[in-house]
Tab-separated table of N, CA and C in Angstrom:
chain	number	residue	atom	x	y	z
A	1	MET	N	-77.381	64.469	-1.474
A	1	MET	CA	-77.447	64.637	0.188
A	1	MET	C	-76.449	65.728	0.556
A	2	GLU	N	-75.459	66.115	-0.115
A	2	GLU	CA	-74.721	67.314	0.038
A	2	GLU	C	-75.524	68.564	0.045
A	3	ASP	N	-76.392	68.616	-1.010
A	3	ASP	CA	-77.058	69.752	-1.274
A	3	ASP	C	-78.211	69.932	-0.147
A	4	ILE	N	-78.654	68.760	0.478
A	4	ILE	CA	-79.651	68.909	1.611
A	4	ILE	C	-78.706	69.329	2.800
A	5	THR	N	-77.739	68.973	3.043
A	5	THR	CA	-76.807	69.379	4.144
A	5	THR	C	-76.677	70.657	4.121
A	6	GLN	N	-76.275	71.310	2.783
A	6	GLN	CA	-75.913	72.716	2.654
A	6	GLN	C	-77.189	73.572	3.066
A	7	HIS	N	-78.312	73.034	2.578
A	7	HIS	CA	-79.719	73.795	2.667
A	7	HIS	C	-79.945	73.830	4.202
A	8	GLN	N	-79.780	72.720	4.925
A	8	GLN	CA	-80.008	72.599	6.355
A	8	GLN	C	-79.011	73.666	7.007
A	9	LEU	N	-77.795	73.577	6.759
A	9	LEU	CA	-76.908	74.599	7.322
A	9	LEU	C	-77.251	76.012	7.156
A	10	SER	N	-77.741	76.427	5.848
A	10	SER	CA	-78.241	77.591	5.631
A	10	SER	C	-79.553	77.809	6.258
A	11	ALA	N	-80.345	77.075	6.539
A	11	ALA	CA	-81.599	77.418	7.304
A	11	ALA	C	-81.176	77.427	8.767
A	12	ALA	N	-80.371	76.616	9.175
A	12	ALA	CA	-79.860	76.933	10.762
A	12	ALA	C	-79.056	78.396	10.995
A	13	GLU	N	-78.187	78.464	9.979
A	13	GLU	CA	-77.681	79.937	10.160
A	13	GLU	C	-78.761	80.996	9.963
A	14	LEU	N	-79.672	80.893	9.186
A	14	LEU	CA	-80.652	81.913	9.032
A	14	LEU	C	-81.454	81.969	10.322
A	15	LEU	N	-81.959	80.817	10.899
A	15	LEU	CA	-82.342	80.687	12.298
A	15	LEU	C	-81.570	81.426	13.195
A	16	GLU	N	-80.314	81.034	13.317
A	16	GLU	CA	-79.461	81.891	14.351
A	16	GLU	C	-79.475	83.399	14.345
A	17	SER	N	-79.370	83.735	12.797
A	17	SER	CA	-79.279	85.185	12.763
A	17	SER	C	-80.610	85.868	13.160
A	18	LEU	N	-81.815	85.446	12.773
A	18	LEU	CA	-83.059	85.844	13.174
A	18	LEU	C	-83.092	85.796	14.518
A	19	ALA	N	-82.910	84.797	15.209
A	19	ALA	CA	-82.805	84.673	16.835
A	19	ALA	C	-82.258	85.803	17.452
A	20	LYS	N	-80.843	85.983	17.009
A	20	LYS	CA	-80.124	86.987	17.535
A	20	LYS	C	-80.780	88.449	17.428
A	21	GLU	N	-81.367	88.607	16.171
A	21	GLU	CA	-81.945	89.797	15.714
A	21	GLU	C	-83.124	90.084	16.476
A	22	HIS	N	-84.061	89.174	16.991
A	22	HIS	CA	-85.183	89.289	17.613
A	22	HIS	C	-84.980	88.840	19.197
A	23	GLN	N	-83.835	88.910	19.409
A	23	GLN	CA	-83.514	88.420	20.961
A	23	GLN	C	-84.037	87.162	21.491
A	24	VAL	N	-84.134	86.190	20.642
A	24	VAL	CA	-84.447	84.734	21.185
A	24	VAL	C	-83.169	84.116	21.873
A	25	PRO	N	-83.756	83.734	23.156
A	25	PRO	CA	-82.557	83.050	23.790
A	25	PRO	C	-81.917	81.795	22.993
A	26	MET	N	-80.444	81.668	23.149
A	26	MET	CA	-79.780	80.575	22.342
A	26	MET	C	-80.352	79.072	22.824
A	27	GLU	N	-80.757	79.057	23.790
A	27	GLU	CA	-81.141	77.655	24.238
A	27	GLU	C	-82.511	77.228	23.430
A	28	ILE	N	-83.432	78.258	23.320
A	28	ILE	CA	-84.616	77.861	22.411
A	28	ILE	C	-84.216	77.833	20.661
A	29	THR	N	-83.132	78.679	20.626
A	29	THR	CA	-82.711	78.387	19.061
A	29	THR	C	-82.168	77.296	18.821
A	30	GLU	N	-81.334	76.838	19.798
A	30	GLU	CA	-80.680	75.418	19.498
A	30	GLU	C	-81.748	74.367	19.607
A	31	GLN	N	-82.637	74.483	20.136
A	31	GLN	CA	-83.855	73.409	20.185
A	31	GLN	C	-84.436	73.569	18.877
A	32	MET	N	-84.925	74.606	18.537
A	32	MET	CA	-85.470	74.870	17.131
A	32	MET	C	-84.645	74.210	15.894
A	33	ALA	N	-83.538	74.503	16.074
A	33	ALA	CA	-82.502	73.951	15.080
A	33	ALA	C	-82.552	72.470	15.022
A	34	HIS	N	-82.557	71.822	16.145
A	34	HIS	CA	-82.629	70.359	16.224
A	34	HIS	C	-84.049	69.912	15.898
A	35	LEU	N	-85.067	70.780	15.933
A	35	LEU	CA	-86.441	70.162	15.363
A	35	LEU	C	-86.403	70.275	13.897
A	36	MET	N	-85.721	71.370	13.405
A	36	MET	CA	-85.651	71.533	11.866
A	36	MET	C	-85.053	70.411	11.070
A	37	ALA	N	-83.943	69.851	11.930
A	37	ALA	CA	-83.273	68.964	11.437
A	37	ALA	C	-84.095	67.420	11.582
A	38	ARG	N	-84.743	67.370	12.549
A	38	ARG	CA	-85.574	66.199	12.762
A	38	ARG	C	-86.802	66.220	11.987
A	39	TYR	N	-87.315	67.266	11.535
A	39	TYR	CA	-88.602	67.224	10.598
A	39	TYR	C	-88.409	68.246	9.353
A	40	PRO	N	-87.327	67.622	8.466
A	40	PRO	CA	-87.164	68.319	7.345
A	40	PRO	C	-88.172	68.296	6.323
A	41	ASP	N	-88.948	67.314	6.127
A	41	ASP	CA	-90.140	67.114	5.363
A	41	ASP	C	-91.475	67.133	6.147
A	42	LEU	N	-92.259	68.293	5.819
A	42	LEU	CA	-93.449	68.536	6.578
A	42	LEU	C	-94.506	67.960	5.708
A	43	SER	N	-94.418	67.390	4.501
A	43	SER	CA	-95.316	66.875	3.736
A	43	SER	C	-95.667	65.440	4.123
A	44	LEU	N	-94.885	64.759	4.782
A	44	LEU	CA	-95.127	63.423	5.393
A	44	LEU	C	-96.212	63.448	6.265
A	45	THR	N	-96.906	62.529	6.241
A	45	THR	CA	-98.116	62.458	7.133
A	45	THR	C	-97.826	62.573	8.629
A	46	GLY	N	-98.379	63.437	9.411
A	46	GLY	CA	-98.071	63.603	10.641
A	46	GLY	C	-96.969	64.540	11.298
A	47	SER	N	-96.323	64.579	10.182
A	47	SER	CA	-94.973	65.266	10.631
A	47	SER	C	-95.295	66.793	11.071
A	48	ARG	N	-96.271	67.498	10.525
A	48	ARG	CA	-96.484	68.863	10.708
A	48	ARG	C	-96.925	68.972	12.128
A	49	THR	N	-97.950	68.015	12.408
A	49	THR	CA	-98.542	67.894	13.717
A	49	THR	C	-97.578	67.758	14.684
A	50	GLU	N	-96.711	66.804	14.610
A	50	GLU	CA	-95.564	66.377	15.664
A	50	GLU	C	-94.678	67.526	15.638
A	51	LEU	N	-94.237	68.344	14.522
A	51	LEU	CA	-93.410	69.429	14.849
A	51	LEU	C	-94.154	70.513	15.712
A	52	VAL	N	-95.349	70.609	15.569
A	52	VAL	CA	-96.082	71.750	16.220
A	52	VAL	C	-96.074	71.317	17.714
A	53	ASP	N	-96.504	70.032	18.096
A	53	ASP	CA	-96.427	69.474	19.459
A	53	ASP	C	-95.189	69.728	19.967
A	54	GLU	N	-94.001	69.506	19.300
A	54	GLU	CA	-92.723	69.709	19.790
A	54	GLU	C	-92.275	71.053	19.960
A	55	LEU	N	-92.734	72.050	19.187
A	55	LEU	CA	-92.453	73.364	19.380
A	55	LEU	C	-93.242	74.115	20.622
A	56	GLU	N	-94.482	73.329	20.888
A	56	GLU	CA	-95.263	73.764	21.980
A	56	GLU	C	-94.527	73.546	23.318
A	57	LYS	N	-93.799	72.318	23.367
A	57	LYS	CA	-93.079	71.811	24.412
A	57	LYS	C	-92.035	72.761	24.680
A	58	VAL	N	-91.316	73.028	23.661
A	58	VAL	CA	-90.041	73.857	23.670
A	58	VAL	C	-90.462	75.351	24.363
A	59	LEU	N	-91.579	75.727	23.883
A	59	LEU	CA	-92.138	77.041	24.473
A	59	LEU	C	-92.508	76.974	25.939
A	60	GLU	N	-93.348	75.850	26.177
A	60	GLU	CA	-93.909	75.875	27.428
A	60	GLU	C	-92.634	75.667	28.510
A	61	SER	N	-91.834	74.955	28.100
A	61	SER	CA	-90.663	74.692	28.850
A	61	SER	C	-89.820	75.911	29.303
A	62	ALA	N	-89.652	76.734	28.178
A	62	ALA	CA	-89.024	78.167	28.113
A	62	ALA	C	-89.705	79.118	29.084
A	63	PHE	N	-91.080	78.904	29.172
A	63	PHE	CA	-91.672	79.788	30.208
A	63	PHE	C	-91.492	79.383	31.578
A	64	LYS	N	-91.887	77.988	31.740
A	64	LYS	CA	-91.795	77.355	32.906
A	64	LYS	C	-90.503	77.505	33.728
A	65	ASN	N	-89.342	77.447	32.681
A	65	ASN	CA	-87.847	77.665	33.353
A	65	ASN	C	-87.482	78.823	33.472
A	66	LYS	N	-88.398	79.999	33.139
A	66	LYS	CA	-88.137	81.164	33.022
A	66	LYS	C	-87.063	81.794	32.063
A	67	ILE	N	-86.998	80.999	30.887
A	67	ILE	CA	-85.798	81.514	30.047
A	67	ILE	C	-86.616	82.736	29.190
A	68	VAL	N	-87.920	82.698	29.026
A	68	VAL	CA	-88.592	83.633	28.449
A	68	VAL	C	-89.569	84.066	29.463
A	69	GLU	N	-89.874	85.509	29.504
A	69	GLU	CA	-90.978	86.011	30.493
A	69	GLU	C	-91.637	86.963	29.528
A	70	VAL	N	-92.964	86.935	30.016
A	70	VAL	CA	-93.974	87.916	29.585
A	70	VAL	C	-93.876	89.188	30.407
A	71	GLU	N	-93.815	90.283	29.512
A	71	GLU	CA	-93.666	91.682	30.019
A	71	GLU	C	-95.118	92.085	30.208
């Protein structure tokens, strides 16, 4: 269990680093980190589809709330 937790922390740290590098708003980064923890195993039936649906909601919300704007 500890290895999984360490791996998730490493993935979350990588996500945060990449988000800063690519100027992704922290609110989106936090939501994505939450989804990474919620869907750790995409080989489970339906989990990939659910994750894609959740990511679409995060992005739609970001555009709707003007967290991200199209140039």
